[in-house]
Tab-separated table of C-alpha atoms in Angstrom:
chain	number	residue	atom	x	y	z
A	1	MET	CA	122.914	41.773	95.838
A	2	THR	CA	121.849	45.270	96.938
A	3	ASP	CA	121.398	46.415	93.349
A	4	ILE	CA	119.247	43.399	92.453
A	5	ILE	CA	116.894	43.577	95.424
A	6	LYS	CA	116.226	47.292	94.833
A	7	LEU	CA	114.958	46.639	91.281
A	8	THR	CA	111.245	46.662	90.523
A	9	ALA	CA	109.565	43.469	89.309
A	10	ALA	CA	109.218	44.966	85.817
A	11	GLU	CA	112.937	45.772	85.733
A	12	ILE	CA	113.916	42.306	86.953
A	13	ALA	CA	111.755	40.612	84.304
A	14	ALA	CA	113.211	42.811	81.563
A	15	LYS	CA	116.801	42.086	82.621
A	16	ILE	CA	116.159	38.328	82.765
A	17	ALA	CA	114.511	38.383	79.328
A	18	ALA	CA	117.460	40.359	77.916
A	19	GLY	CA	120.014	38.026	79.484
A	20	GLU	CA	121.461	40.741	81.732
A	21	LEU	CA	120.552	38.694	84.801
A	22	THR	CA	119.656	35.068	85.349
A	23	ALA	CA	116.617	34.005	87.354
A	24	VAL	CA	118.946	32.035	89.622
A	25	GLU	CA	121.017	35.160	90.378
A	26	VAL	CA	117.868	37.100	91.214
A	27	THR	CA	116.478	34.321	93.396
A	28	GLU	CA	119.765	33.838	95.244
A	29	ALA	CA	119.977	37.587	95.940
A	30	HIS	CA	116.542	37.585	97.556
A	31	LEU	CA	117.184	34.369	99.484
A	32	ALA	CA	120.383	35.982	100.822
A	33	ARG	CA	118.407	39.058	101.839
A	34	ILE	CA	115.864	36.883	103.659
A	35	GLU	CA	118.683	35.113	105.474
A	36	ALA	CA	120.238	38.457	106.439
A	37	VAL	CA	117.180	40.295	107.787
A	38	ASP	CA	114.197	37.999	108.338
A	39	GLU	CA	115.278	36.952	111.802
A	40	LYS	CA	114.462	40.547	112.796
A	41	VAL	CA	111.449	41.115	110.530
A	42	HIS	CA	109.820	37.651	110.685
A	43	ALA	CA	108.011	38.123	107.374
A	44	PHE	CA	108.255	34.438	106.418
A	45	LEU	CA	106.876	31.326	108.086
A	46	HIS	CA	108.444	28.988	105.551
A	47	VAL	CA	111.196	29.639	102.992
A	48	ASP	CA	111.245	27.125	100.124
A	49	ARG	CA	114.869	27.591	99.100
A	50	GLU	CA	115.206	24.460	96.982
A	51	GLY	CA	111.827	24.882	95.330
A	52	ALA	CA	112.525	28.527	94.475
A	53	LEU	CA	115.922	27.739	92.954
A	54	ALA	CA	114.414	24.869	90.942
A	55	GLN	CA	111.784	27.253	89.531
A	56	ALA	CA	114.502	29.794	88.722
A	57	ARG	CA	116.639	27.197	86.923
A	58	ALA	CA	113.601	26.219	84.836
A	59	VAL	CA	113.159	29.855	83.763
A	60	ASP	CA	116.806	30.115	82.761
A	61	ALA	CA	116.495	26.874	80.792
A	62	LYS	CA	113.470	28.242	78.932
A	63	ARG	CA	115.328	31.386	78.007
A	64	ALA	CA	118.380	29.397	76.875
A	65	ALA	CA	116.107	27.292	74.664
A	66	GLY	CA	114.724	30.419	73.025
A	67	GLU	CA	111.238	30.062	74.519
A	68	LYS	CA	109.211	33.218	75.025
A	69	LEU	CA	109.096	34.331	78.661
A	70	GLY	CA	106.062	35.840	80.352
A	71	PRO	CA	106.039	39.400	81.715
A	72	LEU	CA	107.023	38.243	85.234
A	73	ALA	CA	109.140	35.188	84.435
A	74	GLY	CA	111.868	34.695	87.009
A	75	VAL	CA	110.581	37.383	89.397
A	76	PRO	CA	110.526	36.252	93.070
A	77	LEU	CA	107.328	36.444	95.110
A	78	ALA	CA	106.281	36.058	98.753
A	79	LEU	CA	103.004	34.130	99.090
A	80	LYS	CA	100.622	34.656	102.019
A	81	ASP	CA	100.291	31.407	103.949
A	82	ILE	CA	96.563	31.151	103.250
A	83	PHE	CA	96.908	29.652	99.747
A	84	THR	CA	97.512	25.930	99.439
A	85	THR	CA	100.870	24.954	97.988
A	86	GLU	CA	101.546	21.359	96.978
A	87	GLY	CA	104.467	19.925	98.881
A	88	ILE	CA	105.166	22.819	101.244
A	89	PRO	CA	103.324	23.788	104.471
A	90	THR	CA	100.146	25.872	104.596
A	91	THR	CA	99.340	26.863	108.183
A	92	VAL	CA	97.166	30.008	107.851
A	93	GLY	CA	99.125	31.319	110.837
A	94	SER	CA	97.421	28.752	113.100
A	95	LYS	CA	98.588	25.920	115.321
A	96	ILE	CA	95.588	23.877	114.192
A	97	LEU	CA	97.267	23.419	110.782
A	98	GLU	CA	100.876	23.335	111.965
A	99	GLY	CA	102.894	21.123	109.640
A	100	TRP	CA	100.007	20.462	107.220
A	101	ILE	CA	101.299	19.945	103.684
A	102	PRO	CA	98.528	20.245	101.074
A	103	PRO	CA	98.298	17.690	98.259
A	104	TYR	CA	97.309	20.343	95.687
A	105	ASP	CA	97.940	23.935	94.602
A	106	ALA	CA	95.397	26.733	94.891
A	107	THR	CA	94.349	28.130	91.500
A	108	LEU	CA	96.286	31.317	92.305
A	109	THR	CA	99.399	29.302	93.187
A	110	LYS	CA	99.098	27.348	89.933
A	111	ARG	CA	98.745	30.539	87.887
A	112	LEU	CA	101.880	31.962	89.484
A	113	LYS	CA	103.823	28.817	88.649
A	114	ASP	CA	102.445	28.713	85.104
A	115	ALA	CA	103.644	32.320	84.662
A	116	ASP	CA	107.133	31.278	85.868
A	117	VAL	CA	106.939	33.506	88.942
A	118	VAL	CA	109.399	32.181	91.540
A	119	ILE	CA	107.692	31.497	94.874
A	120	LEU	CA	110.199	32.149	97.675
A	121	GLY	CA	108.008	30.858	100.498
A	122	LYS	CA	104.968	31.508	102.685
A	123	THR	CA	104.474	34.695	104.705
A	124	ASN	CA	103.279	35.317	108.248
A	125	MET	CA	99.713	36.441	108.885
A	126	ASP	CA	97.068	36.889	111.544
A	127	GLU	CA	95.596	33.471	112.298
A	128	PHE	CA	92.980	32.616	109.642
A	129	ALA	CA	93.371	36.232	108.421
A	130	MET	CA	91.602	37.550	111.534
A	131	GLY	CA	93.331	40.738	112.601
A	132	SER	CA	94.749	44.103	111.619
A	133	SER	CA	98.304	43.802	112.909
A	134	THR	CA	99.778	40.291	112.342
A	135	GLU	CA	100.023	40.017	116.130
A	136	ASN	CA	97.467	37.189	116.126
A	137	SER	CA	99.755	34.728	114.338
A	138	ALA	CA	100.359	31.576	116.331
A	139	TYR	CA	104.020	31.892	115.275
A	140	GLY	CA	104.699	35.365	116.668
A	141	PRO	CA	104.293	38.890	115.291
A	142	THR	CA	105.973	40.428	112.253
A	143	GLY	CA	107.768	43.774	112.579
A	144	ASN	CA	107.314	46.805	110.350
A	145	PRO	CA	110.618	47.415	108.518
A	146	TRP	CA	110.168	51.165	109.041
A	147	ASP	CA	110.224	50.575	112.801
A	148	LEU	CA	110.455	47.002	114.044
A	149	THR	CA	108.630	47.897	117.253
A	150	ARG	CA	105.499	48.694	115.208
A	151	ILE	CA	102.969	46.539	113.376
A	152	PRO	CA	103.234	45.910	109.609
A	153	GLY	CA	99.449	45.827	109.263
A	154	GLY	CA	97.248	42.799	109.063
A	155	SER	CA	96.236	40.249	108.325
A	156	GLY	CA	98.845	40.181	105.551
A	157	GLY	CA	101.652	41.837	107.484
A	158	GLY	CA	104.176	39.219	106.413
A	159	SER	CA	103.647	39.979	102.729
A	160	SER	CA	103.837	43.755	103.186
A	161	ALA	CA	106.928	43.475	105.417
A	162	ALA	CA	108.652	41.257	102.848
A	163	LEU	CA	108.189	44.008	100.248
A	164	ALA	CA	109.257	46.864	102.507
A	165	SER	CA	112.390	45.017	103.646
A	166	TYR	CA	113.390	44.092	100.066
A	167	GLU	CA	112.999	40.378	100.747
A	168	ALA	CA	110.757	40.105	97.673
A	169	PRO	CA	109.695	42.488	94.888
A	170	LEU	CA	106.190	40.983	94.695
A	171	ALA	CA	103.771	39.452	97.186
A	172	ILE	CA	100.264	38.071	97.424
A	173	GLY	CA	97.764	39.039	100.104
A	174	THR	CA	94.084	38.519	100.844
A	175	ASP	CA	91.588	41.194	101.757
A	176	THR	CA	88.461	40.452	103.817
A	177	GLY	CA	88.071	43.866	105.459
A	178	GLY	CA	91.294	45.610	104.420
A	179	SER	CA	94.026	43.005	104.884
A	180	ILE	CA	95.845	43.913	101.655
A	181	ARG	CA	95.346	47.686	101.718
A	182	GLN	CA	95.937	48.359	105.406
A	183	PRO	CA	99.360	46.608	105.478
A	184	ALA	CA	100.290	48.411	102.251
A	185	ALA	CA	99.432	51.754	103.836
A	186	VAL	CA	101.531	51.314	106.965
A	187	THR	CA	104.570	49.906	105.132
A	188	GLY	CA	104.683	52.365	102.208
A	189	THR	CA	103.847	49.756	99.569
A	190	VAL	CA	101.084	49.192	96.984
A	191	GLY	CA	98.231	46.778	97.649
A	192	VAL	CA	95.150	46.045	95.556
A	193	LYS	CA	91.849	44.392	96.463
A	194	PRO	CA	90.410	43.369	93.091
A	195	THR	CA	86.675	43.205	92.435
A	196	TYR	CA	85.131	40.350	94.446
A	197	GLY	CA	85.264	37.243	92.272
A	198	ALA	CA	87.996	38.550	89.966
A	199	VAL	CA	90.701	36.323	91.509
A	200	SER	CA	89.907	32.679	92.242
A	201	ARG	CA	89.391	31.624	95.854
A	202	TYR	CA	89.848	27.919	95.074
A	203	GLY	CA	92.527	26.662	97.452
A	204	MET	CA	92.411	29.798	99.587
A	205	VAL	CA	91.540	28.818	103.163
A	206	ALA	CA	88.195	30.502	103.838
A	207	PHE	CA	87.564	33.045	106.595
A	208	SER	CA	84.462	34.915	105.355
A	209	SER	CA	83.456	33.578	101.968
A	210	SER	CA	81.367	36.541	100.790
A	211	LEU	CA	84.163	39.016	101.636
A	212	ASP	CA	87.529	37.248	101.084
A	213	GLN	CA	89.520	38.280	98.019
A	214	GLY	CA	93.109	37.560	96.995
A	215	GLY	CA	95.134	40.304	95.362
A	216	PRO	CA	98.547	41.674	94.335
A	217	CYS	CA	101.058	43.499	96.549
A	218	ALA	CA	104.115	45.311	95.191
A	219	ARG	CA	106.306	48.387	95.562
A	220	THR	CA	105.008	50.136	92.423
A	221	VAL	CA	101.649	50.467	90.688
A	222	LEU	CA	102.948	48.879	87.458
A	223	ASP	CA	104.338	45.867	89.319
A	224	ALA	CA	100.964	45.369	91.017
A	225	ALA	CA	99.214	45.559	87.636
A	226	LEU	CA	101.542	42.971	86.090
A	227	LEU	CA	100.860	40.600	88.990
A	228	HIS	CA	97.116	41.333	88.889
A	229	GLU	CA	97.001	40.244	85.255
A	230	VAL	CA	98.736	36.947	86.101
A	231	ILE	CA	96.427	35.901	88.945
A	232	ALA	CA	93.031	37.227	87.769
A	233	GLY	CA	90.522	35.563	85.462
A	234	HIS	CA	87.647	33.113	85.524
A	235	ASP	CA	88.076	29.801	87.339
A	236	PRO	CA	85.418	27.062	86.909
A	237	LEU	CA	86.575	25.566	90.220
A	238	ASP	CA	85.308	28.657	92.089
A	239	SER	CA	81.544	29.203	91.961
A	240	THR	CA	81.971	32.892	92.874
A	241	SER	CA	84.496	33.523	90.081
A	242	ILE	CA	83.419	36.147	87.521
A	243	ASP	CA	83.266	34.848	83.949
A	244	ALA	CA	84.417	38.038	82.238
A	245	PRO	CA	87.630	39.396	80.691
A	246	VAL	CA	90.228	40.843	83.077
A	247	PRO	CA	90.127	44.666	82.837
A	248	PRO	CA	93.164	46.196	81.026
A	249	VAL	CA	95.060	46.913	84.236
A	250	VAL	CA	98.597	46.871	82.780
A	251	GLU	CA	97.661	49.244	79.987
A	252	ALA	CA	96.075	51.570	82.569
A	253	ALA	CA	99.187	51.453	84.753
A	254	ARG	CA	101.392	52.348	81.790
A	255	ASN	CA	99.125	55.254	80.787
A	256	GLY	CA	98.123	56.806	84.094
A	257	SER	CA	96.060	59.977	83.932
A	258	VAL	CA	93.286	61.661	85.897
A	259	ALA	CA	92.622	64.489	83.440
A	260	GLY	CA	88.872	65.019	83.182
A	261	MET	CA	88.047	62.386	85.823
A	262	ARG	CA	85.631	63.025	88.650
A	263	VAL	CA	87.113	62.019	92.004
A	264	GLY	CA	84.866	61.657	95.051
A	265	VAL	CA	85.749	62.484	98.647
A	266	VAL	CA	83.359	60.889	101.164
A	267	LYS	CA	82.663	62.964	104.260
A	268	GLN	CA	82.227	59.806	106.382
A	269	PHE	CA	85.946	59.000	105.890
A	270	SER	CA	87.060	61.818	108.187
A	271	GLY	CA	86.576	63.222	111.675
A	272	GLU	CA	87.427	61.981	115.135
A	273	GLY	CA	90.128	59.312	115.373
A	274	TYR	CA	92.104	60.369	112.309
A	275	GLN	CA	95.765	61.207	112.934
A	276	ALA	CA	96.675	64.776	111.982
A	277	GLY	CA	99.572	63.698	109.743
A	278	VAL	CA	97.357	61.221	107.884
A	279	VAL	CA	94.750	63.922	107.225
A	280	GLN	CA	97.471	66.340	106.088
A	281	ARG	CA	98.938	63.888	103.567
A	282	PHE	CA	95.461	62.958	102.314
A	283	ASN	CA	94.512	66.603	101.769
A	284	GLU	CA	97.768	67.121	99.884
A	285	SER	CA	96.905	64.125	97.695
A	286	VAL	CA	93.496	65.601	96.884
A	287	GLU	CA	95.160	68.875	95.879
A	288	LEU	CA	97.622	66.886	93.766
A	289	LEU	CA	94.737	65.161	91.968
A	290	LYS	CA	93.149	68.542	91.350
A	291	SER	CA	96.407	69.879	89.899
A	292	LEU	CA	96.530	66.882	87.541
A	293	GLY	CA	93.162	67.803	86.064
A	294	ALA	CA	90.681	65.885	88.209
A	295	GLU	CA	87.403	67.359	89.395
A	296	ILE	CA	86.858	66.833	93.131
A	297	VAL	CA	83.289	65.997	94.197
A	298	GLU	CA	82.158	65.832	97.838
A	299	LEU	CA	80.000	62.806	98.630
A	300	ASP	CA	77.685	61.837	101.473
A	301	CYS	CA	77.376	58.079	102.073
A	302	PRO	CA	75.559	57.811	105.430
A	303	SER	CA	75.487	54.001	105.577
A	304	PHE	CA	79.298	53.906	105.685
A	305	ASP	CA	79.080	54.840	109.368
A	306	LEU	CA	77.392	51.459	109.970
A	307	ALA	CA	79.868	49.403	107.952
A	308	LEU	CA	82.183	48.469	110.829
A	309	SER	CA	79.324	47.185	113.002
A	310	ALA	CA	77.743	45.228	110.153
A	311	TYR	CA	81.092	43.749	109.100
A	312	TYR	CA	81.791	42.427	112.600
A	313	LEU	CA	78.537	40.477	112.468
A	314	ILE	CA	78.788	39.153	108.914
A	315	ALA	CA	82.480	38.182	108.980
A	316	PRO	CA	82.365	36.284	112.320
A	317	SER	CA	79.129	34.546	111.282
A	318	GLU	CA	80.729	33.225	108.107
A	319	CYS	CA	83.914	32.426	110.027
A	320	SER	CA	82.025	30.269	112.541
A	321	SER	CA	80.570	28.291	109.650
A	322	ASN	CA	83.828	27.946	107.703
A	323	LEU	CA	85.981	26.966	110.670
A	324	ALA	CA	83.611	24.169	111.689
A	325	ARG	CA	85.600	21.951	109.285
A	326	PHE	CA	88.575	21.967	111.682
A	327	ASP	CA	87.294	19.117	113.815
A	328	ALA	CA	90.473	17.007	114.323
A	329	MET	CA	88.947	14.211	112.252
A	330	ARG	CA	90.285	14.902	108.749
A	331	TYR	CA	93.487	16.953	108.818
A	332	GLY	CA	95.594	19.140	111.039
A	333	LEU	CA	96.076	19.005	114.792
A	334	ARG	CA	94.513	16.268	116.923
A	335	VAL	CA	94.597	16.484	120.729
A	336	GLY	CA	93.417	13.955	123.341
A	337	ASP	CA	92.946	10.976	121.020
A	338	ASP	CA	94.104	8.392	123.557
A	339	GLY	CA	91.341	5.843	122.994
A	340	THR	CA	89.307	6.880	126.036
A	341	LYS	CA	87.652	10.056	124.727
A	342	SER	CA	84.693	10.565	122.424
A	343	ALA	CA	84.959	12.270	119.050
A	344	GLU	CA	83.237	15.312	120.537
A	345	ASP	CA	85.807	15.503	123.345
A	346	VAL	CA	88.719	15.218	120.891
A	347	THR	CA	87.212	17.954	118.702
A	348	ALA	CA	86.748	20.260	121.696
A	349	LEU	CA	90.259	19.665	123.039
A	350	THR	CA	91.781	20.184	119.586
A	351	ARG	CA	89.962	23.452	119.005
A	352	GLU	CA	90.898	24.677	122.476
A	353	ALA	CA	94.587	23.973	121.802
A	354	GLY	CA	94.639	24.885	118.102
A	355	PHE	CA	92.690	28.140	117.843
A	356	GLY	CA	94.008	31.440	119.207
A	357	ASP	CA	92.056	33.995	121.253
A	358	GLU	CA	90.969	36.204	118.337
A	359	VAL	CA	89.728	33.228	116.319
A	360	LYS	CA	87.782	31.920	119.321
A	361	ARG	CA	86.326	35.405	119.898
A	362	ARG	CA	85.015	35.580	116.338
A	363	ILE	CA	83.708	31.998	116.306
A	364	ILE	CA	81.734	32.646	119.497
A	365	LEU	CA	80.398	35.973	118.233
A	366	GLY	CA	79.423	34.495	114.864
A	367	THR	CA	77.787	31.393	116.331
A	368	TYR	CA	75.725	33.608	118.649
A	369	ALA	CA	74.669	35.886	115.780
A	370	LEU	CA	73.479	32.875	113.757
A	371	SER	CA	71.699	31.141	116.626
A	372	SER	CA	67.947	30.608	116.755
A	373	GLY	CA	66.128	33.746	117.843
A	374	TYR	CA	69.034	36.057	117.054
A	375	TYR	CA	69.622	35.446	113.330
A	376	ASP	CA	67.194	38.146	112.117
A	377	ALA	CA	68.145	40.620	114.844
A	378	TYR	CA	71.883	40.426	114.147
A	379	TYR	CA	73.015	38.655	110.958
A	380	GLY	CA	69.863	39.545	109.012
A	381	SER	CA	70.084	43.197	110.026
A	382	ALA	CA	73.756	43.349	109.098
A	383	GLN	CA	72.950	42.031	105.622
A	384	LYS	CA	70.369	44.804	105.203
A	385	VAL	CA	73.043	47.361	106.121
A	386	ARG	CA	75.275	45.721	103.524
A	387	THR	CA	72.601	46.413	100.901
A	388	LEU	CA	72.443	50.059	101.988
A	389	ILE	CA	76.246	50.362	101.652
A	390	THR	CA	76.083	48.889	98.144
A	391	ARG	CA	73.357	51.386	97.211
A	392	ASP	CA	75.398	54.287	98.575
A	393	PHE	CA	78.314	53.192	96.389
A	394	GLU	CA	76.028	52.910	93.359
A	395	LYS	CA	74.731	56.451	93.907
A	396	ALA	CA	78.266	57.734	94.440
A	397	PHE	CA	79.556	56.143	91.228
A	398	GLU	CA	76.763	57.857	89.290
A	399	GLN	CA	78.509	61.115	90.225
A	400	VAL	CA	82.211	60.138	90.188
A	401	ASP	CA	84.647	57.794	88.452
A	402	VAL	CA	86.597	56.864	91.594
A	403	ILE	CA	86.529	57.640	95.314
A	404	VAL	CA	89.606	58.501	97.403
A	405	SER	CA	90.177	58.404	101.146
A	406	PRO	CA	92.913	57.745	103.688
A	407	THR	CA	93.564	53.981	103.728
A	408	THR	CA	93.916	53.881	107.520
A	409	PRO	CA	93.034	56.475	110.163
A	410	THR	CA	96.540	56.292	111.685
A	411	THR	CA	100.066	55.218	110.837
A	412	ALA	CA	101.495	51.949	112.188
A	413	PHE	CA	100.885	51.635	115.923
A	414	PRO	CA	103.305	49.967	118.373
A	415	ILE	CA	103.165	46.181	118.708
A	416	GLY	CA	101.052	45.342	121.758
A	417	GLU	CA	99.390	48.756	122.034
A	418	ARG	CA	95.923	47.489	121.036
A	419	ALA	CA	96.302	43.822	121.940
A	420	ASP	CA	93.883	44.099	124.874
A	421	ASP	CA	91.426	46.425	123.127
A	422	PRO	CA	89.700	44.616	120.232
A	423	MET	CA	87.537	47.635	119.354
A	424	ALA	CA	90.578	49.909	118.952
A	425	MET	CA	92.154	47.223	116.762
A	426	TYR	CA	89.035	46.898	114.598
A	427	LEU	CA	88.997	50.659	113.941
A	428	ALA	CA	92.165	50.256	111.860
A	429	ASP	CA	89.887	48.985	109.055
A	430	LEU	CA	87.407	51.861	109.265
A	431	CYS	CA	88.054	53.120	105.714
A	432	THR	CA	88.564	49.783	104.003
A	433	ILE	CA	85.584	47.703	105.164
A	434	PRO	CA	82.831	49.372	103.061
A	435	THR	CA	84.542	48.262	99.839
A	436	ASN	CA	84.532	44.606	100.905
A	437	MET	CA	80.877	44.834	101.866
A	438	ALA	CA	79.974	46.040	98.363
A	439	GLY	CA	82.490	43.925	96.421
A	440	ASN	CA	84.138	46.904	94.719
A	441	ALA	CA	87.801	47.216	93.723
A	442	ALA	CA	90.259	49.296	95.765
A	443	MET	CA	93.960	50.146	95.975
A	444	SER	CA	96.274	51.633	98.573
A	445	LEU	CA	99.438	53.411	97.498
A	446	PRO	CA	101.949	55.574	99.396
A	447	CYS	CA	101.221	59.292	99.681
A	448	GLY	CA	104.074	60.376	101.933
A	449	LEU	CA	105.208	60.170	105.526
A	450	ALA	CA	103.304	61.548	108.508
A	451	PRO	CA	105.270	64.540	109.849
A	452	GLU	CA	104.760	63.626	113.522
A	453	ASP	CA	106.304	60.139	113.361
A	454	GLY	CA	107.943	59.790	109.909
A	455	LEU	CA	105.885	56.689	109.089
A	456	PRO	CA	104.127	55.910	105.773
A	457	VAL	CA	100.605	57.091	104.979
A	458	GLY	CA	98.391	55.370	102.407
A	459	LEU	CA	95.978	56.863	99.887
A	460	GLN	CA	92.997	54.622	99.088
A	461	ILE	CA	91.411	54.645	95.629
A	462	ILE	CA	88.042	52.890	95.190
A	463	ALA	CA	86.507	51.965	91.821
A	464	PRO	CA	83.226	50.289	90.791
A	465	ALA	CA	83.119	46.513	90.393
A	466	MET	CA	84.973	45.279	87.286
A	467	LYS	CA	86.478	48.718	86.726
A	468	ASP	CA	89.770	47.718	88.344
A	469	ASP	CA	91.686	49.454	85.535
A	470	ARG	CA	90.573	52.820	86.958
A	471	LEU	CA	92.566	52.081	90.123
A	472	TYR	CA	95.739	51.677	88.085
A	473	LYS	CA	95.021	54.661	85.839
A	474	VAL	CA	94.617	56.974	88.835
A	475	GLY	CA	97.263	55.220	90.939
A	476	ALA	CA	99.925	55.466	88.227
A	477	ALA	CA	99.195	59.171	87.713
A	478	VAL	CA	99.423	59.897	91.437
A	479	GLU	CA	102.575	57.787	91.834
A	480	ALA	CA	104.349	59.520	88.929
A	481	ALA	CA	103.424	62.984	90.185
A	482	PHE	CA	104.363	62.052	93.718
A	483	VAL	CA	107.777	60.712	92.731
A	484	GLU	CA	108.450	63.824	90.654
A	485	LYS	CA	107.435	66.163	93.467
A	486	TRP	CA	108.570	64.405	96.634
A	487	GLY	CA	110.368	61.171	95.729
A	488	HIS	CA	109.057	57.679	96.386
A	489	PRO	CA	108.822	57.098	100.169
A	490	LEU	CA	110.115	53.554	99.931
A	491	LEU	CA	112.534	53.699	97.014
A	492	GLU	CA	114.121	56.959	98.193
A	493	GLU	CA	113.793	56.861	101.985
A	494	ALA	CA	113.804	53.152	102.686
A	495	PRO	CA	114.386	52.173	106.304
A	496	SER	CA	117.577	50.331	107.100
A	497	LEU	CA	117.582	46.977	108.826
C-alpha cells in the first residue's frame, strides 16, 4: 500500500495502462489509507467506497477489453464538496444542505467520470467556500498533515490535506480569493487557479459568481497539468465559459523552461506582515529563476494595495445574492414548519439554524453594500477598484511574461488562532486576491520549508488570461530545479501521521 500511495498520478496511470497495477488495487490502497489516517486529518466529509470501486472495476474491464485508456484512467481523486455529484451528498460544508443528494452531476464531475478518474469522495471545506482555514466547516475543522494542530488552508483545506496525507494523488478545489492556492502553499502541494471561465461552473454551488473558479490540485506540476486538461474546456451550460481551445498545459509541464522569460516581482507583495522564513524562501526562488535564465523585472502595481478591501465588498455582495436561494422551500434544511408559522418565519428560522457565523457575516455585509443609498458608495466603488487592478495587470504583462510572489504571507497558523479576528484571517489571501479580481491564471507550488517552523512555503506564479500554459512552463522548471537542489518538500520530507 505504501508504495502505491506514494506514486504520482502520472506514474499510477502509466502502471495501470501497462498492466503493472489494476485500478482496483490502486483504489483499495487509497481507501485503506483514508481509513487509517482520516480520523485524525478529517479531509473527507463523505467517502464513496462502493462507487469508487465500481469506477475502478470499469477501468480494469476497459483495459482487459483492449480499449484505449485516457491519461488519468484509474487514478483516484478527492473532490471538493462544492460540486454536485449524482447519488452522493453535496453539503458545501454547511448544515443547510446536510444530507442533500443532487439528482445530477456538475460538468466538472461528469468530465472526471468520462475520463475514468476514480472519485474517492467529497472533501471538507469552509462553509460555502467562505474562509481561509477550513475552520468554518459545519462539520469541524481539517488538520494540516504537517502539523495537525495547524490549518490546512481554506476554503479547500480538505482537498489539500488529502494530497499531503497521501489519501489521494489528485484533488479538485475552487478558488474565489485564493482557496486553491493558499491551501496548496501551506500543505506543500501544487494548486492552480485557471483563467476565469476556463473550467465550467455548472453544478458548482455559487459563492461569488464573478470570482469563483474550479481548478486542479496535485503533488506535482505535471499531475496538475494532466488534471487541468481533463476538466477544462468550453461548456454551453455555463454562460461564463470561454469558447476557446484549452492552452497546451501538459506540453508546457513536460517541457518546463524559463530561459529568456521576463519574470515580474511586484513591490506591493512584500513588507509588513510577511513572515521572515516566507520572504527568505521567496527570495531564494527568485534567485533560482535568475540562475535558470530568467530576467527579473521589478513592478509597481499600486491598486493591488486596495484589492483586499474591494474583494470583501464584491464577494459578500454576490454571496448575499447567491445564497438567497436557500429559503427552506425547495431543498435542504427546513426548520419550524409545524403548520403554525408563515413561509417567512420558516425561512428565517432555517437560515438561522443552517448558516454558520462567517456565512451570516458575509450575507449581512453584502446585503448592506447592495442596499439603496449605499450601492454606489460601496459595491460600485469596489468595482471601479477592480478595473484599476485589471489595468495594473495589463500594464505589468506588457513588461513581463509572468509575475511571481509568495502565495501566502505566513506559513500555516494554529487552528483557532484567528477564529475571533476576521481581519487577521482575511489577510491570509493578501497575495492571491488580485488575480481573482482580474480573472488571470495563477499557480502555487512548494518552494521549501520556513526555517523558523519547518512548515511549507508556497511560490505563486501569475500569468495573463488564457496563458495558463506559462504557469506550467515556469512551474515545471522551478520544480525540477528545486528537486535537484533541495529535494521535494513533500515527496522527500513528508510528515508522518
